[in-house]
Amino acid sequence: MQRFAKIIIGLFLIVVLLTASSGLFENWLWFKDLGYPQLFWTPLLSKVLFQAVNGTILFIFIAGTLFSVRHAIVTFVNERLRLRLRLVHDMNRPVLSLSQRKVTVWLLVISAIVSFGVSFVAGFTGWLDVLSFIHATPFGQADPIFGKDLAFYFFQLPFLKTLFNAFFGPLFLLTLFTAIFYFVTRVLKFHSLKFWRKGSVDITASARKHLALLIGILFALKAFGYYLDIFQLLYSVHGHVVGAGWADLTATLPALKVLIGISIVGFTSAIIAQTFKDPRLLTVPVAGIFTIGILIYGIFPTLLQSFIVIPNELTKEQPYIQHEIEMTRYGYGLNHISEIDYPGNTPITINALKSDQGTLNNIRLNDTRPLLQTFTQKQGIRLYYKFNDIDIDRYTINGEYRQVMLGPREISTPDLDPKAQTFVNLRFKYTHGYGVAASFANAVSTEGLPSFAIRDVPPVTDFPELKLKEPRIYYGELTNDWVVADTSVKEFDYPQGDTNSETSYTGKTGIPFTPINKLMLSLSHGTARFYLANEVTSSSKMLIYRNIKERVQKLAPFLTYDSDPYMVIDNGRLKWIIDAYTTSAALPYSNKYLDQDFNYIRNSVKVVIDANDGTVDFYAIDPQDPILRTYMSIFPGVFKDFTNFPASLKSHLRYPETLFNVQSNMLKTFHMTDSSVFYNKEDAWDIAKELYQSNPQNVDPYYTIMTLPGETKPEFVLMLPFTPASSSSNSRNNMVSWMAARMDGSHYGQLLLFKLPKNIEVDGPLQIESRIDQDPDISKQLALWDQKGSSVIRGNILALPIGGNFLYVEPIFLQSDKGGSIPEMKRVVLAYQDQLVMTENLGSALTQIFGEGTPQPTTPGQSASQPITPPQTQTPANQSQSISSILDQMNQIRDILDNLETQLKDIQNSPNPAQ
């Protein structure tokens, strides 16, 4: 019976151990399957090693300290505590009784729990600091105060702080509790609070030596901590300066040096206290460092800042403000922006429009916000298909450079009929999305809907460049659950009449169901269905971490990832591209970005994920970034050289909108490079605003194809206009500059800032919005449409620089208030200087403003003489006029009825004359 019980217990322990390790085993299989075992083993082994070393050192200190008080603990419990509580049994045997052996065992257990518990936390969070310290890459640039290479602040200082925090905190608590214990057990006695007097403190020799050892180590660590605090001054914030200011360098820095000296004195006196009996060698330095620290490190710098710096802030802080400007611009890459003067008021000629034909051909009329609804309604096909996002990219179509708006058609299993959400359907059947829908940025049908370049399921397109050879999407932004692919059950592919087309997964990645893998996966996911389901075969594969954001975050959590991946068509296959950033908050004198914890950012990595088979490739596009070079040294073989980046994908690289937003927000203040101007914020900017749903909001950066001033061919750029900073009482919305990010070929990553003359006023987007509202004809038409039953949607207003001036384009959409309705583009508003027109298409608007012979925008397959849409792209002009006339008459009738109702009420409420 006992043997059987032992077997049962043994089996139970084995199951518990396998279950506990099953998640780790699954991760190892997944990392190995993707070809990145180093991303699994390096962090794991580093954490274990760091925890072991740190825990062992702490264990030695803690166990040694506790063993030194072991005898005192036993004596206190067995004698003093017993006598005080008067707990006796049979008048001889104490109820409370401890043996040396029991105490030793408990002290070892407590030491192990505390030391390895602390080291677990430190090792779990600090492993990357240790590896970065070992593999640190120089920046080749020094800080402006101490002259240290910036690598010290990025890689060495964080490690040294981790090291200090790992030991100082636990040892301080150990020393404190030891002193309290000695005080409670009367080994340490205070006869007077005037501890600097002889005889005020009494302590036994063994306790004195023990505390002297602990206090000496603490003083040594504290001196090291104060040394690190010297460099931490470069992150302080006082008044207008981010970084060390006048008070920091005049008062705090000398105070820290004094405290280092006191700590060294305290360490020396602790060593002397090992031999000399005077306890004041311990008490005076401890009290002294607390008192002097509060006075010279806490109070004195604050007084200096309040009474000397603040009244003379610009004079005192000017050189440090300059450091802040320079280092912040470096941290966000603003120092690489090329500034160019742009006239802003040069008359646009027909020749200028002809030379900018590429810009006209790609003026974006399809706004991404209503377009997402249109894609969902027109191309969703089935309830379980869903478009999560619309991605903007460019393709060469029929030899022309065109802007394309593309939406992946993903599977959304939560939208399946509840009765269809069975285990087999969710895990084996509905495994992937299918294809994409795409439209050109400027192509609109006669109904006001986007003219689809790719449509339907299976995908249909008239353009060879957009044909799909592998349209299945097993990995995307909505694929949040694991599935088992290539089972005996065929997977749903796409609807086909009264039946469904089916397929089986043929991708490269996936965890195979070997016997050991099946066991561990069953334990990890807490299910026996992998054994019970006949559909799972030896050729089946489990696909996990299918959400592409989760996938890359799991692989390389030390990178920061863009929240907006985008999909491209690459030789008939669908590929996701995710921008990854190296970020840090360690750059001295650099401002942190809004509420984020970084003051340095580089878009150093592009991640490519195959939507069908889930393969992941990391490409180092900025190998000069010291943080990335450090990671490349820590994880060899993970980051591929950019020369190996597929040539077919290079033409689809985008400058990330997230980084552009960060840089634009920082540029609002840090375009000012003069410290006096910066201090007074004399020339602060703001991001231009537009109206959306009647509310002003910041203009989103927009991708467009245009010919930049001074260039000869159109290119794909990301641009954003700026206006002067405004207040509630002084609103200024004229444009002062605009910034463009280039991304084609060798120009990738170049930032151009076009500044407008300060002696002229150029309308900003919100001013154009106001002019639209104030135009009697346009505002009347919009008000008529925006009646009960329908609503007007004003799309993104685009400020397009052409020929030294600006064209402003805003599409107008009309949407029924009924659920499930589709926004339709009904008009285009075009503004140029003091001219403003609203027409049915862009070509007509250009002709109205610039006259006959104006070049017309084209779509692929059209000639330049053809308009972008037929002359009557929406409602015919006479029909539009008749509708407007009918609506005018209805409004007049409504006004008459309202007046009659008011008069009747007045008659009823008036007093009766006969009374």
Tab-separated table of N, CA, C and O in Angstrom, residues 379 381 409 436-438 452-463:
chain	number	residue	atom	x	y	z
A	379	GLN	N	-16.868	45.130	-49.561
A	379	GLN	CA	-15.917	44.055	-49.801
A	379	GLN	C	-15.785	43.088	-48.626
A	379	GLN	O	-14.912	42.226	-48.625
A	381	ILE	N	-17.905	40.845	-47.838
A	381	ILE	CA	-18.396	39.582	-48.411
A	381	ILE	C	-19.221	38.778	-47.408
A	381	ILE	O	-20.357	38.415	-47.661
A	409	ARG	N	-8.278	41.598	-45.799
A	409	ARG	CA	-9.559	40.995	-45.428
A	409	ARG	C	-9.251	39.846	-44.465
A	409	ARG	O	-8.961	38.724	-44.868
A	436	VAL	N	-7.168	40.863	-50.194
A	436	VAL	CA	-7.242	42.280	-49.830
A	436	VAL	C	-8.221	42.971	-50.770
A	436	VAL	O	-8.561	42.453	-51.835
A	437	ALA	N	-8.657	44.136	-50.357
A	437	ALA	CA	-9.360	45.067	-51.237
A	437	ALA	C	-8.470	46.296	-51.375
A	437	ALA	O	-7.775	46.675	-50.432
A	438	ALA	N	-8.478	46.901	-52.543
A	438	ALA	CA	-7.605	48.054	-52.766
A	438	ALA	C	-8.259	49.012	-53.739
A	438	ALA	O	-9.036	48.607	-54.621
A	452	PHE	N	-12.507	50.151	-57.151
A	452	PHE	CA	-11.616	49.140	-56.589
A	452	PHE	C	-10.603	48.657	-57.626
A	452	PHE	O	-10.966	48.256	-58.740
A	453	ALA	N	-9.342	48.677	-57.217
A	453	ALA	CA	-8.264	48.116	-58.028
A	453	ALA	C	-8.130	46.618	-57.770
A	453	ALA	O	-7.683	45.871	-58.641
A	454	ILE	N	-8.481	46.187	-56.548
A	454	ILE	CA	-8.585	44.766	-56.204
A	454	ILE	C	-9.925	44.591	-55.498
A	454	ILE	O	-10.248	45.340	-54.575
A	455	ARG	N	-10.675	43.579	-55.906
A	455	ARG	CA	-12.019	43.417	-55.344
A	455	ARG	C	-12.367	41.928	-55.282
A	455	ARG	O	-11.720	41.085	-55.913
A	456	ASP	N	-13.369	41.661	-54.465
A	456	ASP	CA	-14.033	40.355	-54.431
A	456	ASP	C	-13.145	39.243	-53.863
A	456	ASP	O	-11.968	39.422	-53.575
A	457	VAL	N	-13.797	38.056	-53.723
A	457	VAL	CA	-13.142	36.839	-53.244
A	457	VAL	C	-13.507	35.712	-54.203
A	457	VAL	O	-14.701	35.437	-54.400
A	458	PRO	N	-12.526	35.045	-54.841
A	458	PRO	CA	-11.092	35.329	-54.796
A	458	PRO	C	-10.784	36.679	-55.439
A	458	PRO	O	-11.572	37.180	-56.234
A	459	PRO	N	-9.629	37.278	-55.083
A	459	PRO	CA	-9.326	38.643	-55.531
A	459	PRO	C	-9.259	38.751	-57.055
A	459	PRO	O	-8.679	37.906	-57.734
A	460	VAL	N	-9.899	39.821	-57.550
A	460	VAL	CA	-9.910	40.119	-58.981
A	460	VAL	C	-9.280	41.483	-59.188
A	460	VAL	O	-9.595	42.438	-58.461
A	461	THR	N	-8.398	41.596	-60.166
A	461	THR	CA	-7.769	42.886	-60.467
A	461	THR	C	-7.455	42.957	-61.957
A	461	THR	O	-7.230	41.923	-62.612
A	462	ASP	N	-7.472	44.148	-62.492
A	462	ASP	CA	-7.117	44.373	-63.892
A	462	ASP	C	-5.647	44.731	-64.055
A	462	ASP	O	-5.205	44.972	-65.181
A	463	PHE	N	-4.915	44.759	-62.952
A	463	PHE	CA	-3.536	45.230	-63.003
A	463	PHE	C	-2.589	44.091	-62.618
A	463	PHE	O	-2.674	43.564	-61.493
